[in-house]
Amino acid sequence: MISLSALAAKTPRVRSHTRVHIVYFILASFDILAVGAGLLLSNHFAGLFERTVEYRQQWDKTLTKMWEINDLVMEMSAPVVHVFETGDPVGKSRKFEENLSAVKRAVISLQQELINSDQAEAAQDALAALHVVNSTLKLTAEHGRSAFSQYYNGWIDKAAHCMSMTQGFATKLKHQFHGAMASIMVLTRNYETSSVQEMQKLKNFEGLIGLFILVMVACVTIYGHYIGKVMKQKHEHIAEANRRLEASRADTLAFAARLQTVNDDVTRLNHELTSNMKLLEDAQEQNIRKGKLAQLGQLTATVAHEIRNPLNTIRTAAYLISRKLGSNGSELEVQIERINKGVIRCDNIISELLDFTRSQALQAETVNVDDWLEDVVREQAQKLPQIVKVEFKAGLAGMSAAFDTSRMYRVVVNFLSNASEAMVGRGDEPNKFSTSAPRIVISSRMGTRGIEIACADNGPGMTEETLKKVREPLFTTKSYGVGLGIPAIEKILDEHGGGLRIDTKLGEGTIMTAWFPSNLDKREAA
């Protein structure tokens, strides 16, 4: 029988990974704290150095100003001496006053700077010295002025005595400035001494932190060796598990390969199905469009044959009745005019239907596009309601192109009429205007696909439902017209190898852009 003690000896002791991790993180935390303390100490070093430099620079500026004032004091007393050399008491007196004012301003400015600075408390000795300087400066000014006055009155001995006193006070001023500067130098020296002492303390802390970091690195190294042993044991367990899993890996890979093959086949079939559905949808739309065009052609032939002859009869009868009545039947003239307008409208609808269903070869001619387009816009703008403002922006820089000008003329006319009617209808009922300040901008430019002619309006725009149907023949949102404007534009542009793009935003307006190749060879290839 196996004893419990022997069984315990054969069973490997399981180490607590939680304890391993906790010890490791504690060591890492202490290491991070040591590094953080080092960084903080380094930052403190840098801050101490910056404060010392800044402190020294501030007082250096003050010392520089004191040296400048000291030089001004020497210049101030010079005119008192020179008056005996030049014999010009008035000019030298003026010079003396100028120098005196300069010294006073400099002293007052320096006092204000010291008072307003954050070191005003430390500068009390310097401020006291400057206060004494002001008193001495007053005495210097009195004796200097007295010297000039005595010299001007001819009392040379008295003037010489006052000149001597002025020089003495000037020398006293220099000594007083030197005292103020000495007090400032003592301040900077004391501050630097305290900074050096503080830096020495920081160096001691730096040594302790460095020693602590070395101890922590040694601890981490020893503990890392211990963790390496633990990881080796775990690696052996993991290797055994991997060997057991390797047996099933081949089967898993084979199954995954078969599954991938099935997935690829399904994906390929989905792509083929999507492509076929797209082709079927396009073919269906094409058949519907061809059916509509065929019906429209039959309808057009019937309308042209059955209605045009009666319309001509009505037009002739109205003309004969008008001639017969002459100018006697004013009421009937209005009705006859309405008959003529109705006949003209019906005749225009028949012409529009016939033009849409006919296919004729392009009659291309080379023209300057901007000049041609400007003439068309200017001509058609006169036919629109006066409230509609029409602008033209040329963007082709004199470029010429070959196209059928008569058909492209219809494109521009339809652009302008559609935009105008969308904003003001026919322009005869202001209460039905959808835009208070209707504006149309016709522009041209060279795009990636060729020449582009854009018509932008600030009308009501189109809904998504209207935008989807607007290219269909016989679709219209107006109470007049047959709905062939945009389909006719598309047909003309398609014959030129181009197309139509419609951009619209409800409540802001619509931009219709017609594009076609600028080169006739490219158009024929398209």
Coordinates of C-alpha atoms in Angstrom, one line a residue:
M1 CA 0.0 0.0 0.0
I2 CA 1.3 3.5 -0.9
S3 CA 1.4 5.9 2.0
L4 CA 0.0 9.4 1.8
S5 CA 3.4 10.9 2.3
A6 CA 4.8 9.0 -0.7
L7 CA 1.9 10.1 -2.9
A8 CA 2.4 13.7 -1.8
A9 CA 6.1 13.4 -2.7
K10 CA 5.3 12.2 -6.2
T11 CA 2.7 14.9 -6.9
P12 CA 4.4 18.1 -8.3
R13 CA 3.8 21.1 -6.2
V14 CA 1.6 23.7 -7.9
R15 CA 2.8 27.2 -7.5
S16 CA 0.4 30.0 -7.1
H17 CA 0.6 32.1 -10.2
T18 CA -1.4 34.9 -8.5
R19 CA 1.4 35.2 -5.9
V20 CA 4.0 35.2 -8.7
H21 CA 2.3 38.0 -10.5
I22 CA 1.7 40.0 -7.3
V23 CA 5.4 39.9 -6.3
Y24 CA 6.4 40.8 -9.9
F25 CA 4.1 43.8 -10.0
I26 CA 5.2 44.9 -6.6
L27 CA 8.8 44.9 -7.7
A28 CA 7.8 46.7 -11.0
S29 CA 5.8 49.2 -9.0
F30 CA 8.8 50.0 -6.8
D31 CA 11.0 50.3 -9.9
I32 CA 8.6 52.7 -11.5
L33 CA 8.4 54.7 -8.3
A34 CA 12.2 55.0 -8.2
V35 CA 12.3 56.1 -11.8
G36 CA 9.5 58.5 -11.2
A37 CA 11.4 59.9 -8.2
G38 CA 14.5 60.3 -10.4
L39 CA 12.5 62.1 -13.0
L40 CA 10.9 64.3 -10.3
L41 CA 14.3 65.1 -8.9
S42 CA 15.7 65.9 -12.4
N43 CA 12.7 68.2 -12.9
H44 CA 13.4 69.9 -9.6
F45 CA 17.1 70.3 -10.6
A46 CA 16.0 72.0 -13.9
G47 CA 13.4 74.2 -12.1
L48 CA 16.0 75.3 -9.5
F49 CA 18.5 76.1 -12.3
E50 CA 15.8 78.1 -14.2
R51 CA 14.7 80.0 -11.2
T52 CA 18.3 80.9 -10.4
V53 CA 19.0 82.0 -13.9
E54 CA 15.8 84.0 -14.1
Y55 CA 16.5 85.6 -10.7
R56 CA 20.0 86.6 -11.8
Q57 CA 18.8 87.9 -15.1
Q58 CA 16.2 90.1 -13.4
W59 CA 18.8 91.7 -11.1
D60 CA 21.3 91.9 -14.0
K61 CA 18.8 94.1 -15.8
T62 CA 18.5 96.3 -12.7
L63 CA 22.3 96.6 -12.4
T64 CA 22.6 97.5 -16.1
K65 CA 20.0 100.3 -15.6
M66 CA 22.0 101.5 -12.6
W67 CA 25.2 101.6 -14.6
E68 CA 23.3 103.6 -17.3
I69 CA 22.0 106.0 -14.6
N70 CA 25.5 106.3 -13.2
D71 CA 26.8 107.3 -16.7
L72 CA 23.9 109.9 -17.0
V73 CA 25.0 111.4 -13.6
M74 CA 28.5 112.0 -15.1
E75 CA 27.0 113.6 -18.2
M76 CA 24.7 115.7 -16.0
S77 CA 27.5 117.4 -14.1
A78 CA 29.6 118.0 -17.2
P79 CA 27.9 121.2 -18.4
V80 CA 28.6 122.8 -15.0
V81 CA 32.3 122.4 -15.7
H82 CA 32.2 123.3 -19.3
V83 CA 30.5 126.6 -18.7
F84 CA 33.8 128.0 -17.5
E85 CA 35.4 126.8 -20.8
T86 CA 32.8 127.9 -23.2
G87 CA 31.4 131.0 -21.4
D88 CA 27.8 130.0 -22.5
P89 CA 25.8 129.7 -19.3
V90 CA 22.4 129.7 -21.1
G91 CA 23.3 126.7 -23.5
K92 CA 25.0 124.7 -20.8
S93 CA 22.2 125.4 -18.4
R94 CA 19.7 124.0 -20.9
K95 CA 22.0 120.9 -21.4
F96 CA 22.2 120.5 -17.6
E97 CA 18.4 120.6 -17.2
E98 CA 18.0 118.0 -20.0
N99 CA 20.5 115.7 -18.4
L100 CA 18.9 116.2 -15.0
S101 CA 15.5 115.3 -16.3
A102 CA 16.9 112.2 -17.9
V103 CA 18.4 111.1 -14.6
K104 CA 15.2 111.8 -12.7
R105 CA 13.1 109.8 -15.2
A106 CA 15.5 106.9 -15.1
V107 CA 15.6 106.8 -11.3
I108 CA 11.7 107.0 -11.1
S109 CA 11.4 104.3 -13.7
L110 CA 13.8 102.0 -11.8
Q111 CA 11.9 102.6 -8.5
Q112 CA 8.6 101.7 -10.1
E113 CA 10.0 98.5 -11.6
L114 CA 11.4 97.5 -8.2
I115 CA 8.2 98.3 -6.4
N116 CA 6.0 96.5 -9.0
S117 CA 8.2 93.4 -9.3
D118 CA 7.7 90.2 -7.3
Q119 CA 11.0 90.9 -5.6
A120 CA 10.1 94.2 -4.1
E121 CA 10.6 92.9 -0.5
A122 CA 14.1 91.7 -1.3
A123 CA 14.9 95.1 -3.0
Q124 CA 14.2 97.2 0.1
D125 CA 17.9 98.2 0.5
A126 CA 18.1 99.2 -3.1
L127 CA 14.9 101.2 -2.9
A128 CA 16.2 103.0 0.3
A129 CA 19.5 103.8 -1.6
L130 CA 17.4 105.2 -4.5
H131 CA 15.4 107.3 -2.1
V132 CA 18.7 108.8 -0.8
V133 CA 19.8 109.2 -4.4
N134 CA 16.7 111.4 -5.0
S135 CA 17.6 113.6 -2.1
T136 CA 21.2 114.0 -3.3
L137 CA 19.9 114.6 -6.8
K138 CA 17.9 117.6 -5.6
L139 CA 20.9 119.1 -3.9
T140 CA 23.0 118.5 -7.1
A141 CA 20.3 120.3 -9.1
E142 CA 20.2 123.3 -6.7
H143 CA 23.9 123.8 -6.7
G144 CA 24.2 123.3 -10.5
R145 CA 21.5 125.9 -11.2
S146 CA 23.1 128.2 -8.6
A147 CA 26.5 127.8 -10.4
F148 CA 24.9 128.9 -13.8
S149 CA 23.1 131.8 -12.1
Q150 CA 26.2 133.1 -10.4
Y151 CA 28.2 132.7 -13.6
Y152 CA 25.5 134.6 -15.6
N153 CA 25.6 137.5 -13.1
G154 CA 29.4 137.7 -13.2
W155 CA 30.1 136.2 -9.8
I156 CA 32.8 133.8 -11.0
D157 CA 34.1 132.9 -7.5
K158 CA 30.7 132.0 -6.2
A159 CA 30.0 130.1 -9.5
A160 CA 33.2 128.2 -9.0
H161 CA 32.3 127.3 -5.5
C162 CA 28.8 126.0 -6.6
M163 CA 30.5 124.1 -9.4
S164 CA 32.7 122.4 -6.9
M165 CA 29.7 121.5 -4.7
T166 CA 27.9 120.2 -7.8
Q167 CA 30.8 118.0 -8.6
G168 CA 31.0 116.7 -5.0
F169 CA 27.3 115.8 -5.0
A170 CA 27.7 114.1 -8.4
T171 CA 30.6 112.0 -6.9
K172 CA 28.3 111.3 -3.9
L173 CA 25.6 110.1 -6.3
K174 CA 28.0 107.7 -7.9
H175 CA 28.9 106.3 -4.5
Q176 CA 25.3 105.9 -3.6
F177 CA 24.6 104.1 -6.9
H178 CA 27.5 101.8 -6.1
G179 CA 26.0 101.1 -2.7
A180 CA 22.6 100.2 -4.3
M181 CA 24.4 98.0 -6.8
A182 CA 26.4 96.3 -4.0
S183 CA 23.2 95.5 -2.1
I184 CA 21.7 93.9 -5.3
M185 CA 24.9 91.9 -5.8
V186 CA 24.7 90.7 -2.2
L187 CA 21.1 89.6 -2.9
T188 CA 22.1 87.6 -6.0
R189 CA 25.1 86.1 -4.2
N190 CA 22.9 85.0 -1.2
Y191 CA 20.3 83.6 -3.6
E192 CA 22.9 81.6 -5.5
T193 CA 24.4 80.3 -2.2
S194 CA 21.0 79.1 -1.1
S195 CA 20.4 77.5 -4.5
V196 CA 23.8 75.7 -4.3
Q197 CA 22.9 74.4 -0.8
E198 CA 19.5 73.1 -2.1
M199 CA 21.2 71.5 -5.1
Q200 CA 23.7 69.7 -2.7
K201 CA 20.7 68.3 -0.8
L202 CA 19.1 67.2 -4.0
K203 CA 22.4 65.4 -5.0
N204 CA 22.2 63.4 -1.8
F205 CA 18.7 62.3 -2.6
E206 CA 19.9 61.5 -6.1
G207 CA 22.5 59.1 -4.7
L208 CA 19.9 57.4 -2.5
I209 CA 17.5 57.0 -5.4
G210 CA 20.3 55.6 -7.6
L211 CA 21.2 53.1 -4.9
F212 CA 17.5 52.1 -4.6
I213 CA 17.2 51.6 -8.3
L214 CA 20.3 49.3 -8.3
V215 CA 18.7 47.3 -5.5
M216 CA 15.4 47.0 -7.4
V217 CA 17.2 46.0 -10.6
A218 CA 19.0 43.2 -8.7
C219 CA 15.7 42.1 -7.1
V220 CA 14.0 42.1 -10.5
T221 CA 16.9 40.1 -12.0
I222 CA 16.8 37.4 -9.3
Y223 CA 13.0 37.2 -9.4
G224 CA 13.2 37.0 -13.2
H225 CA 15.4 34.0 -12.9
Y226 CA 12.8 32.4 -10.6
I227 CA 10.0 33.2 -13.0
G228 CA 12.1 31.7 -15.9
K229 CA 12.1 28.3 -14.1
V230 CA 8.3 28.6 -13.6
M231 CA 7.8 29.5 -17.2
K232 CA 10.0 26.5 -18.3
Q233 CA 7.8 24.1 -16.4
K234 CA 4.7 25.7 -18.0
H235 CA 6.3 25.5 -21.4
E236 CA 6.7 21.8 -21.0
H237 CA 3.1 21.4 -20.1
I238 CA 2.1 23.6 -23.1
A239 CA 4.3 21.6 -25.4
E240 CA 2.6 18.4 -24.3
A241 CA -0.8 20.0 -24.9
N242 CA 0.4 21.1 -28.4
R243 CA 1.5 17.6 -29.2
R244 CA -2.0 16.3 -28.3
L245 CA -3.6 19.1 -30.4
E246 CA -1.4 18.5 -33.4
A247 CA -3.1 15.2 -34.1
S248 CA -6.4 16.9 -34.7
R249 CA -5.0 19.9 -36.5
A250 CA -4.6 18.1 -39.9
D251 CA -8.3 17.0 -39.8
T252 CA -9.3 20.5 -38.9
L253 CA -7.3 22.0 -41.8
A254 CA -8.7 19.5 -44.3
F255 CA -12.2 20.3 -43.1
A256 CA -11.5 24.0 -43.4
A257 CA -10.1 23.6 -46.9
R258 CA -13.3 21.8 -48.0
L259 CA -15.4 24.4 -46.3
Q260 CA -13.4 27.2 -48.0
T261 CA -14.0 25.5 -51.4
V262 CA -17.7 25.4 -50.7
N263 CA -17.7 29.0 -49.6
D264 CA -15.8 30.1 -52.7
D265 CA -18.3 28.3 -54.9
V266 CA -21.2 30.0 -53.1
T267 CA -19.5 33.4 -53.4
R268 CA -18.9 32.8 -57.2
L269 CA -22.5 31.8 -57.7
N270 CA -23.7 34.9 -55.8
H271 CA -21.5 37.2 -57.9
E272 CA -22.8 35.5 -61.1
L273 CA -26.4 35.8 -59.9
T274 CA -25.9 39.5 -59.0
S275 CA -24.4 40.1 -62.4
N276 CA -27.2 38.2 -64.2
M277 CA -29.8 40.1 -62.2
K278 CA -28.2 43.4 -63.1
L279 CA -28.1 42.4 -66.8
L280 CA -31.8 41.3 -66.6
E281 CA -32.8 44.5 -64.9
D282 CA -31.0 46.6 -67.6
A283 CA -32.5 44.5 -70.4
Q284 CA -36.0 44.9 -68.8
E285 CA -35.6 48.6 -68.5
Q286 CA -34.3 48.8 -72.1
N287 CA -37.3 46.8 -73.3
I288 CA -39.7 49.0 -71.4
R289 CA -38.1 52.1 -72.9
K290 CA -38.1 50.6 -76.4
G291 CA -41.8 49.7 -75.9
K292 CA -42.6 53.2 -74.7
L293 CA -40.7 54.7 -77.7
A294 CA -42.5 52.3 -80.1
Q295 CA -45.9 53.3 -78.6
L296 CA -44.9 56.9 -78.7
G297 CA -43.9 56.5 -82.4
Q298 CA -47.2 55.0 -83.3
L299 CA -49.0 57.6 -81.3
T300 CA -47.0 60.3 -83.0
A301 CA -47.8 59.0 -86.5
T302 CA -51.5 58.8 -85.6
V303 CA -51.5 62.3 -84.1
A304 CA -49.6 63.8 -87.0
H305 CA -51.9 62.1 -89.6
E306 CA -55.3 62.5 -87.8
I307 CA -54.9 65.9 -86.1
R308 CA -52.6 68.0 -88.3
N309 CA -55.0 68.2 -91.2
P310 CA -58.0 69.3 -89.1
L311 CA -55.7 71.8 -87.3
N312 CA -54.8 73.3 -90.7
T313 CA -58.5 73.5 -91.5
I314 CA -59.3 75.2 -88.2
R315 CA -56.4 77.6 -88.7
T316 CA -57.6 78.5 -92.3
A317 CA -61.2 78.9 -91.1
A318 CA -60.2 81.2 -88.3
Y319 CA -58.1 83.3 -90.7
L320 CA -61.1 83.6 -93.2
I321 CA -63.5 84.5 -90.4
S322 CA -61.1 87.1 -89.1
R323 CA -60.8 88.7 -92.5
K324 CA -64.5 88.5 -93.0
L325 CA -65.2 90.3 -89.7
G326 CA -62.5 92.9 -90.2
S327 CA -62.3 95.2 -87.2
N328 CA -66.1 95.2 -86.5
G329 CA -66.3 92.1 -84.2
S330 CA -63.9 93.0 -81.3
E331 CA -65.4 90.3 -79.0
L332 CA -65.0 87.6 -81.7
E333 CA -61.4 88.8 -82.4
V334 CA -60.4 87.7 -78.9
Q335 CA -62.0 84.3 -79.3
I336 CA -60.3 83.9 -82.8
E337 CA -57.0 84.8 -81.2
R338 CA -57.5 82.1 -78.6
I339 CA -58.3 79.6 -81.4
N340 CA -55.1 80.5 -83.2
K341 CA -53.0 80.1 -79.9
G342 CA -54.6 76.7 -79.3
V343 CA -53.9 75.6 -82.8
I344 CA -50.2 76.8 -82.5
R345 CA -49.9 75.0 -79.2
C346 CA -51.2 71.7 -80.7
D347 CA -49.0 72.1 -83.7
N348 CA -45.9 72.6 -81.4
I349 CA -46.8 69.5 -79.4
I350 CA -47.0 67.5 -82.6
S351 CA -43.7 68.9 -83.8
E352 CA -42.1 68.0 -80.5
L353 CA -43.4 64.5 -80.7
L354 CA -42.2 64.0 -84.3
D355 CA -38.8 65.5 -83.5
F356 CA -38.4 63.1 -80.5
T357 CA -39.2 60.0 -82.5
R358 CA -37.2 60.8 -85.6
S359 CA -33.6 59.8 -85.9
Q360 CA -31.5 62.0 -88.2
A361 CA -27.7 62.2 -88.8
L362 CA -25.9 65.0 -86.9
Q363 CA -25.1 68.1 -88.9
A364 CA -21.9 69.1 -87.0
E365 CA -20.2 72.4 -87.5
T366 CA -17.2 73.9 -85.7
V367 CA -18.0 77.0 -83.6
N368 CA -16.5 78.9 -80.7
V369 CA -18.5 77.4 -77.9
D370 CA -18.6 80.3 -75.5
D371 CA -19.6 82.8 -78.2
W372 CA -22.3 80.5 -79.6
L373 CA -23.6 79.8 -76.1
E374 CA -23.7 83.5 -75.1
D375 CA -25.7 84.3 -78.2
V376 CA -28.2 81.6 -77.5
V377 CA -28.6 82.6 -73.8
R378 CA -29.0 86.3 -74.7
E379 CA -31.6 85.5 -77.3
Q380 CA -33.6 83.2 -75.0
A381 CA -33.3 85.4 -71.9
Q382 CA -35.5 88.0 -73.8
K383 CA -38.3 85.4 -74.2
L384 CA -38.4 84.5 -70.5
P385 CA -40.5 86.5 -67.9
Q386 CA -38.8 89.7 -66.9
I387 CA -38.6 88.8 -63.3
V388 CA -36.2 85.9 -64.1
K389 CA -32.5 87.1 -64.0
V390 CA -30.3 85.1 -66.4
E391 CA -26.4 85.1 -66.2
F392 CA -23.8 83.6 -68.4
K393 CA -20.3 82.5 -67.1
A394 CA -17.9 81.6 -69.9
G395 CA -15.2 79.1 -68.9
L396 CA -13.8 77.6 -72.1
A397 CA -11.4 80.5 -73.0
G398 CA -12.3 80.7 -76.6
M399 CA -12.3 77.0 -77.2
S400 CA -13.9 75.7 -80.5
A401 CA -15.7 72.4 -80.9
A402 CA -17.8 70.6 -83.6
F403 CA -21.4 69.7 -82.8
D404 CA -25.0 70.0 -84.2
T405 CA -25.8 73.6 -83.2
S406 CA -29.5 73.3 -84.0
R407 CA -30.0 70.3 -81.7
M408 CA -27.7 71.7 -79.0
Y409 CA -29.7 74.9 -79.3
R410 CA -32.8 72.9 -78.2
V411 CA -30.8 71.6 -75.2
V412 CA -30.1 75.1 -74.0
V413 CA -33.6 76.3 -74.7
N414 CA -35.1 73.4 -72.7
F415 CA -32.6 74.1 -69.9
L416 CA -33.8 77.7 -69.6
S417 CA -37.5 77.0 -70.1
N418 CA -37.5 74.2 -67.5
A419 CA -35.7 76.3 -65.0
S420 CA -37.9 79.3 -65.5
E421 CA -41.2 77.3 -65.4
A422 CA -40.0 75.6 -62.2
M423 CA -39.6 79.0 -60.5
V424 CA -42.3 81.2 -61.9
G425 CA -44.5 79.0 -64.2
R426 CA -45.3 81.0 -67.3
G427 CA -44.7 84.2 -65.4
D428 CA -48.2 85.6 -65.7
E429 CA -49.4 84.7 -62.2
P430 CA -47.1 86.2 -59.4
N431 CA -49.1 84.4 -56.7
K432 CA -47.9 81.1 -58.1
F433 CA -44.2 82.0 -58.1
S434 CA -42.1 79.5 -56.0
T435 CA -39.1 81.8 -55.9
S436 CA -39.2 85.5 -54.9
A437 CA -35.9 86.4 -56.7
P438 CA -35.6 83.8 -59.5
R439 CA -32.1 83.5 -61.0
I440 CA -30.6 81.2 -63.7
V441 CA -26.8 80.8 -64.3
I442 CA -25.6 79.2 -67.5
S443 CA -21.9 78.3 -67.3
S444 CA -19.4 76.4 -69.4
R445 CA -16.2 74.6 -68.5
M446 CA -13.9 71.8 -69.6
G447 CA -14.5 68.6 -67.5
T448 CA -12.9 65.2 -67.5
R449 CA -15.4 63.8 -70.0
G450 CA -15.3 66.8 -72.3
I451 CA -17.3 70.1 -72.6
E452 CA -19.8 70.7 -69.8
I453 CA -22.7 73.2 -70.1
A454 CA -24.5 73.7 -66.7
C455 CA -27.8 75.4 -65.9
A456 CA -28.2 76.3 -62.2
D457 CA -31.4 77.8 -60.7
N458 CA -32.5 78.7 -57.2
G459 CA -35.9 77.2 -57.6
P460 CA -37.8 74.6 -55.4
G461 CA -35.7 71.6 -56.5
M462 CA -37.1 68.1 -57.0
T463 CA -38.1 65.3 -54.7
E464 CA -36.4 61.9 -54.9
E465 CA -39.6 60.5 -56.5
T466 CA -39.7 63.2 -59.2
L467 CA -35.9 62.8 -59.8
K468 CA -36.4 59.0 -60.5
K469 CA -39.2 59.7 -63.1
V470 CA -38.0 62.9 -64.7
R471 CA -36.1 61.1 -67.4
E472 CA -39.1 59.0 -68.5
P473 CA -40.9 60.1 -71.7
L474 CA -44.3 61.7 -71.2
F475 CA -43.7 62.3 -67.5
T476 CA -44.4 65.9 -66.4
T477 CA -45.3 67.7 -63.2
K478 CA -46.8 70.7 -65.0
S479 CA -50.4 71.2 -66.2
Y480 CA -49.1 71.9 -69.7
G481 CA -46.5 70.2 -72.0
V482 CA -46.1 66.5 -72.9
G483 CA -43.1 65.6 -70.7
L484 CA -40.5 65.3 -73.5
G485 CA -38.1 68.1 -72.5
I486 CA -35.5 66.1 -70.5
P487 CA -35.9 62.9 -72.6
A488 CA -35.2 65.0 -75.7
I489 CA -32.1 66.6 -74.1
E490 CA -30.8 63.1 -73.2
K491 CA -31.5 61.8 -76.7
I492 CA -29.6 64.8 -78.3
L493 CA -26.6 64.4 -75.9
D494 CA -26.6 60.6 -76.5
E495 CA -26.4 61.2 -80.2
H496 CA -23.3 63.5 -79.5
G497 CA -21.7 60.8 -77.4
G498 CA -22.4 62.6 -74.1
G499 CA -25.0 62.6 -71.3
L500 CA -27.0 64.5 -68.7
R501 CA -26.3 64.8 -65.0
I502 CA -29.0 66.2 -62.6
D503 CA -28.1 67.5 -59.2
T504 CA -31.0 68.8 -57.1
K505 CA -31.7 69.7 -53.5
L506 CA -35.2 70.3 -52.2
G507 CA -35.8 74.0 -51.4
E508 CA -32.5 75.2 -52.8
G509 CA -32.5 74.6 -56.6
T510 CA -31.4 72.3 -59.4
I511 CA -28.3 72.0 -61.5
M512 CA -28.5 70.3 -64.9
T513 CA -25.2 69.6 -66.6
A514 CA -24.9 68.5 -70.2
W515 CA -21.6 67.1 -71.3
F516 CA -20.3 65.8 -74.6
P517 CA -16.8 65.1 -76.0
S518 CA -15.0 68.1 -77.6
N519 CA -13.4 66.0 -80.3
L520 CA -15.5 64.6 -83.1
D521 CA -13.4 61.4 -83.4
K522 CA -14.0 60.6 -79.7
R523 CA -17.7 61.2 -80.1
E524 CA -17.9 58.9 -83.1
A525 CA -15.9 56.2 -81.2
A526 CA -18.3 56.6 -78.2

